XYZ file of C-alpha atoms in Angstrom:
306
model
C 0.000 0.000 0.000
C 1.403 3.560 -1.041
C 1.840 6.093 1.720
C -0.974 8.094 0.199
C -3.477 5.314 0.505
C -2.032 4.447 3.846
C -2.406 7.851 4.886
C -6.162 8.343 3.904
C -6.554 5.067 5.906
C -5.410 5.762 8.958
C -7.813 9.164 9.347
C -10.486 6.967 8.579
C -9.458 4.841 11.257
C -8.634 7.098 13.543
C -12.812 8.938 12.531
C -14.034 5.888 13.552
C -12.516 5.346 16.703
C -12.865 8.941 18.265
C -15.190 8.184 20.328
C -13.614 5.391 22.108
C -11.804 4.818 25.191
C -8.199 3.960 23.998
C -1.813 5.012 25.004
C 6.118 4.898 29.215
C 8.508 -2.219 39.805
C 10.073 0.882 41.562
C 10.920 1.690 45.370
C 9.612 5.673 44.364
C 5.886 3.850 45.031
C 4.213 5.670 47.927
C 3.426 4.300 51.051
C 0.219 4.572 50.105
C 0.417 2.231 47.771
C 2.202 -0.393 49.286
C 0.166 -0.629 51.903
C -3.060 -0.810 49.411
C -2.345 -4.194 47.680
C -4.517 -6.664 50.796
C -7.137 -3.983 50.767
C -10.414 -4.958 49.422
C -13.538 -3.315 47.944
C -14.370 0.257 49.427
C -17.334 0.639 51.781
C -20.851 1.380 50.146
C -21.435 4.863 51.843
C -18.421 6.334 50.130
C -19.019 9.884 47.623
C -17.392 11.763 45.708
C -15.808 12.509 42.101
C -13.036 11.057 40.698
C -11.439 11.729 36.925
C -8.482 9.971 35.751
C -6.783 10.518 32.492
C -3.605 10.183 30.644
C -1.709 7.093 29.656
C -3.612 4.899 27.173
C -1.700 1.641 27.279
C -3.474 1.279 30.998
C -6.935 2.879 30.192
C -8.908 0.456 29.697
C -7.560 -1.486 33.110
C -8.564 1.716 35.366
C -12.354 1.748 33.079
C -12.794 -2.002 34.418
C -11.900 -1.091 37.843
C -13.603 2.233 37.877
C -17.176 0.337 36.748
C -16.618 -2.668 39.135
C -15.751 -0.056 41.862
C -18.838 2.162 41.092
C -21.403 -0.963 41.067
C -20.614 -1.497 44.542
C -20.177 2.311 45.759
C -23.055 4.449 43.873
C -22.038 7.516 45.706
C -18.665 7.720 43.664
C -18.690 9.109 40.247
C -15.493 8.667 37.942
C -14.401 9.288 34.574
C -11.876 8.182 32.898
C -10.264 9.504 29.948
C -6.939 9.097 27.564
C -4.516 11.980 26.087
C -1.029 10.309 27.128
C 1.175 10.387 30.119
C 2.670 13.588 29.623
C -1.312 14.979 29.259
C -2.169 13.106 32.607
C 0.736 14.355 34.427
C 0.269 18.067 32.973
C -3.514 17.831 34.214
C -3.076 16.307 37.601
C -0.466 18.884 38.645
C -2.275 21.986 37.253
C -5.491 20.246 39.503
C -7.763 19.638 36.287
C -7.925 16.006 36.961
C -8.169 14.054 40.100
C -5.270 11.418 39.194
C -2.541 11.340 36.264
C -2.363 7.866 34.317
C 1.314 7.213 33.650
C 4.019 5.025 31.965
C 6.690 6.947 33.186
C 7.484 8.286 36.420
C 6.267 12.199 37.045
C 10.157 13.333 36.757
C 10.249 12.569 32.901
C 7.349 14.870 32.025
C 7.241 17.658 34.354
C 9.591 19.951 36.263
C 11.212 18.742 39.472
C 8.834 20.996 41.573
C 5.769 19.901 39.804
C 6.877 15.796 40.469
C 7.392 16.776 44.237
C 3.977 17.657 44.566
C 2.321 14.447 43.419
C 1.889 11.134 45.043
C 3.156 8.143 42.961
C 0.419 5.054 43.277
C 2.000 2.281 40.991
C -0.547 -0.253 39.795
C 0.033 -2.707 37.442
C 2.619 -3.484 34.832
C 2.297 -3.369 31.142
C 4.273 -4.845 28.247
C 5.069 -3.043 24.902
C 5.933 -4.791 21.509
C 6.281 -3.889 17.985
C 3.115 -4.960 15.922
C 2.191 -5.633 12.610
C -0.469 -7.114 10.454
C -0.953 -10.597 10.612
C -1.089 -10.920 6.914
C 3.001 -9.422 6.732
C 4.594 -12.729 7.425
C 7.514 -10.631 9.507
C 7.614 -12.638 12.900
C 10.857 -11.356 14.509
C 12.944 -8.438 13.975
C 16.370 -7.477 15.900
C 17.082 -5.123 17.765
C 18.879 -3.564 15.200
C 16.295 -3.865 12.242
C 13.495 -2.263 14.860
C 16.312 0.775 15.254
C 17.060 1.011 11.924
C 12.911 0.781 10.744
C 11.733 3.414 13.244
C 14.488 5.786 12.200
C 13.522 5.816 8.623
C 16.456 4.233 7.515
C 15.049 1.407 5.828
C 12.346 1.692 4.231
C 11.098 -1.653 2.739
C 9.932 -4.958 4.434
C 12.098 -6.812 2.030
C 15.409 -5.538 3.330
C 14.651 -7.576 6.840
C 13.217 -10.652 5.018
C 9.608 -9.567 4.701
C 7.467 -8.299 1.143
C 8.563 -6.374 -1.418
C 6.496 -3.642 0.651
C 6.961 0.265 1.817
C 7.115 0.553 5.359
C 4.342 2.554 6.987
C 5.399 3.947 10.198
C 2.982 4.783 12.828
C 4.617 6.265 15.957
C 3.834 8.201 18.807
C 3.838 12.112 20.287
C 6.078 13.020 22.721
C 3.830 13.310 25.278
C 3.052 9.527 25.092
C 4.864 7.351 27.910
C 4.601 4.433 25.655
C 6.872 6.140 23.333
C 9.090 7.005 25.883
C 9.325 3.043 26.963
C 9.706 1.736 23.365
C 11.915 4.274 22.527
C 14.364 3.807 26.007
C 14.069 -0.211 26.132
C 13.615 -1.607 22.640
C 14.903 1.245 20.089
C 18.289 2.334 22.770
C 17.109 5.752 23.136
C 17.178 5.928 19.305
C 14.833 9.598 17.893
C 11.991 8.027 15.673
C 11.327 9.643 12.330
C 8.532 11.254 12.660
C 8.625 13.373 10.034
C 8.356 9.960 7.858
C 5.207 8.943 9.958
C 1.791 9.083 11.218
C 1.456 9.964 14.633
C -1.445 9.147 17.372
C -1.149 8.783 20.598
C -4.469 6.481 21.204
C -3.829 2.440 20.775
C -7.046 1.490 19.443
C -6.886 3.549 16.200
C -3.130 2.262 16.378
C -3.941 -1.323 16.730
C -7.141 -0.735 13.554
C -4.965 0.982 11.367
C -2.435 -1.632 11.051
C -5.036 -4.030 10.989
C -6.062 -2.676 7.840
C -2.492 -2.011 6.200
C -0.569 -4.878 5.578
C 2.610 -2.170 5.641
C 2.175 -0.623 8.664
C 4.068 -1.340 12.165
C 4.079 0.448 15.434
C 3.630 0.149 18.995
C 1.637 -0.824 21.876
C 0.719 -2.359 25.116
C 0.290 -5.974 24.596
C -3.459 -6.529 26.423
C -4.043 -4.122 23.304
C -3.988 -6.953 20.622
C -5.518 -9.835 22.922
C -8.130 -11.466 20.901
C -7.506 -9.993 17.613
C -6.551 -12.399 14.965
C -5.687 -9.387 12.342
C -2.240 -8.110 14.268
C 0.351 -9.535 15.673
C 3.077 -8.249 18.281
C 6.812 -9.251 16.936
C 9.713 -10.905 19.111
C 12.508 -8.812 19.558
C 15.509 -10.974 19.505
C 13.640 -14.021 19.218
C 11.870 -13.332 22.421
C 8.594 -13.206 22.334
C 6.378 -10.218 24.259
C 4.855 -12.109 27.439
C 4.096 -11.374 30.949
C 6.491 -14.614 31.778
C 9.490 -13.252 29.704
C 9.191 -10.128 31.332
C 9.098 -11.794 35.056
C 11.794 -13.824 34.140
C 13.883 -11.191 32.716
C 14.415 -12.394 28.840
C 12.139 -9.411 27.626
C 12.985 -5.451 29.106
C 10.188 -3.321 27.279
C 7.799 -2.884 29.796
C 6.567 -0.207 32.533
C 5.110 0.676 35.886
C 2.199 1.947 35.490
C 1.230 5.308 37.818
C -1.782 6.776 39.217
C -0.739 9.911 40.461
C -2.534 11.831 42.655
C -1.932 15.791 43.828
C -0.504 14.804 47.236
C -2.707 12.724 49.439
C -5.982 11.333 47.875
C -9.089 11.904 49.526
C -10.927 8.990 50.542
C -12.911 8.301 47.884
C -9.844 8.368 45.900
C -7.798 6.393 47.925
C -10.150 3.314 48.177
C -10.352 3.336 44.212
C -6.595 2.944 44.100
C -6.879 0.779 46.869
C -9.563 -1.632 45.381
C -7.127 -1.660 41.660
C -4.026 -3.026 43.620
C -6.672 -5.499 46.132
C -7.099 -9.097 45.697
C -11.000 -8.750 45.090
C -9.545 -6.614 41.477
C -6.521 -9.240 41.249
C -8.054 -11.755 38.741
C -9.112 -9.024 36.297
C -5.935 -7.428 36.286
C -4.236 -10.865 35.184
C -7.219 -11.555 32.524
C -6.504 -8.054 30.859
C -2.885 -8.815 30.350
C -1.314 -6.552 32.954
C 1.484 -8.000 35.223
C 2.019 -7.961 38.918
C 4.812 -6.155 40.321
C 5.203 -8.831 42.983
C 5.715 -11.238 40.076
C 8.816 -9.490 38.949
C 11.850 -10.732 40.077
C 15.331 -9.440 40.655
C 16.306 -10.557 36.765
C 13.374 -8.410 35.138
C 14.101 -5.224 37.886
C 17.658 -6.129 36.435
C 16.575 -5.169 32.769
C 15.385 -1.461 34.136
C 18.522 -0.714 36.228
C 20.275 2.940 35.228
C-alpha cells in the first residue's frame, strides 16, 4: 500500500474510533500504595468525584476497575479519559484532573517541583511490543532492524526478510509514555522519524490501522492486541512479548504503570486505588494482560537498572 493510501486510511481509522476509550517495579511507590495491595472493595457509603486521564496503554484497566468499583459504591462518580502520560501528568499537577495515568514516572514529564507535589500510586505493569499485520509474514525483527525501521532508515519490508512492501510507520507524540518506553528499552534511546510517519497517541486507532495495512508497524501495550486475529506483536531478539518473559527477565520493554494523585488522595480516591491493587480486582488485572509487580523478580528489575 502507497503512503498516500495508507495515509487516507489511517484518518479513517482514527474517525471511527474517536469516540472510544483507547496510550512509558520501583521503590519511588508511595506508602500509600504499598500498603493498598490486601485492601479490598471500598465501603458502600463512600461519595465523591473522581477523573483519571492520561496514559492509554493502561486505560482500559482503570475503566474495568472504575465500573466494578462504582457498582458497589453508587455515591462515587469517575471518569476516565486518555490523552497520554505527559497529558495526565500536565492535568493532575495543574489540579484539572483528580489522578494522572502514567508510563513513566512524574520526573520525565514535568519539572522537578511539579513531580514533588504528586503522590506516585503504581498499579500494574504493562508490556510493549512492535506490531504488525498478521497478513506481513515478519515474525521477529532485531534489535537492530526495529532501530534502523523506526528511524527511517530502511524503508522496505524486504530488506529484513519480509514483502517487497513500503514501510508505513505509525509512531507516537512526545507526550506519550509508551513512546518514551519503546523508545528507552527496545529502540536504545534511538529519535523516531517522525517526520516519515503518522502519529497518534491512542492504541485502538493504532492497533485498527495496522489491521487494515498490511505495511504498517508500530507500537503498543500488549493486552491491546488480545483477541484480535488481524495483528500480531513481533519478538525482539527471538523473544517473544509475554508477561512470563518479562518476570523472568528475557524481555525489558515494559513499565510501571502510575496513578498519580496531587498529594494525598481523599478517601474516595484512595479506596479506588486501593480496590485496583486489592485481591477482590486481582483476577481481572491478570485476565486483561497486565502483570504484577510482585511477580517481577530481581532478573526483570535487572533489565530497568540505570
Amino acid at each position: 500500500m502507497s503512503i498516500k493510501r495508507f495515509a487516507a486510511a489511517f484518518i479513517a481509522g482514527a474517525l471511527s474510533l474517536g469516540t472510544l476509550a483507547a496510550c512509558g517495579g520501583s521503590d519511588k511507590a508511595s506508602d500509600n500504595s504499598s500498603a493498598s495491595s490486601s485492601s479490598s472493595a471500598a465501603s458502600s457509603d463512600l461519595s465523591g468525584t473522581i477523573s483519571a486521564a492520561g496514559a492509554t496503554a493502561f486505560q482500559p484497566l482503570v475503566q474495568a476497575a472504575a465500573d466494578a468499583f462504582t457498582k458497589d459504591n453508587s455515591g462515587v462518580s469517575i471518569t476516565v479519559s486518555g490523552g497520554g502520560s505527559g497529558t495526565g501528568l500536565k492535568q493532575v499537577s495543574d489540579g484539572s484532573v483528580t489522578i494522572g495515568d502514567s508510563d513513566v514516572f512524574a520526573e520525565e514529564k514535568l519539572t522537578p517541583d511539579q513531580a514533588k507535589a504528586l503522590v506516585d500510586h503504581q498499579v500494574a505493569i504493562s508490556v510493549m511490543a512492535p506490531v504488525v499485520n498478521s497478513e506481513l509474514g515478519v515474525t521477529n525483527l532485531t534489535t537492530d532492524q526495529l532501530v534502523s525501521i523506526f528511524t527511517g532508515k530502511t524503508k522496505n519490508w524486504k530488506e529484513v526478510g519480509g514483502p517487497d512492501e513500503e514501510i508505513a510507520l505509525i509512531t507516537r507524540p512526545d507526550s506519550s509514555g509508551t513512546r518514551a518506553t519503546f523508545k528507552k528499552y527496545a529502540l536504545n534511546d534511538a529519535e523516531e522519524a517522525h517526520n516519515q510517519a503518522l502519529e497518534t497517541d491512542d492504541s485502538g486507532t493504532l492497533v485498527q490501522t495496522v489491521s487494515q495495512n498490511k505495511s504498517a508497524i508500530g507500537y503498543v501495550a500488549i493486552n491491546y492486541v488480545q483477541g484480535n486475529n488481524s495483528v500480531k506483536t513481533v519478538q525482539i531478539d527471538g523473544v517473544d512479548a509475554t508477561l512470563d518473559n518479562v518476570y523472568s527477565g528475557k524481555y525489558k520493554v515494559w513499565t510501571a504503570e502510575h496513578m498519580y494523585t496531587k498529594g494525598d488522595p481523599d478517601a474516595a480516591t484512595k479506596a479506588f486505588l486501593d480496590y485496583i491493587v486489592s485481591d477482590t480486582f486481582a483476577q481481572q488485572v491478570a485476565d486483561m494482560g497486565y502483570g504484577s509487580a510482585s511477580k517481577m523478580t530481581d532478573a526483570a528489575k535487572a533489565t530497568h537498572a540505570k
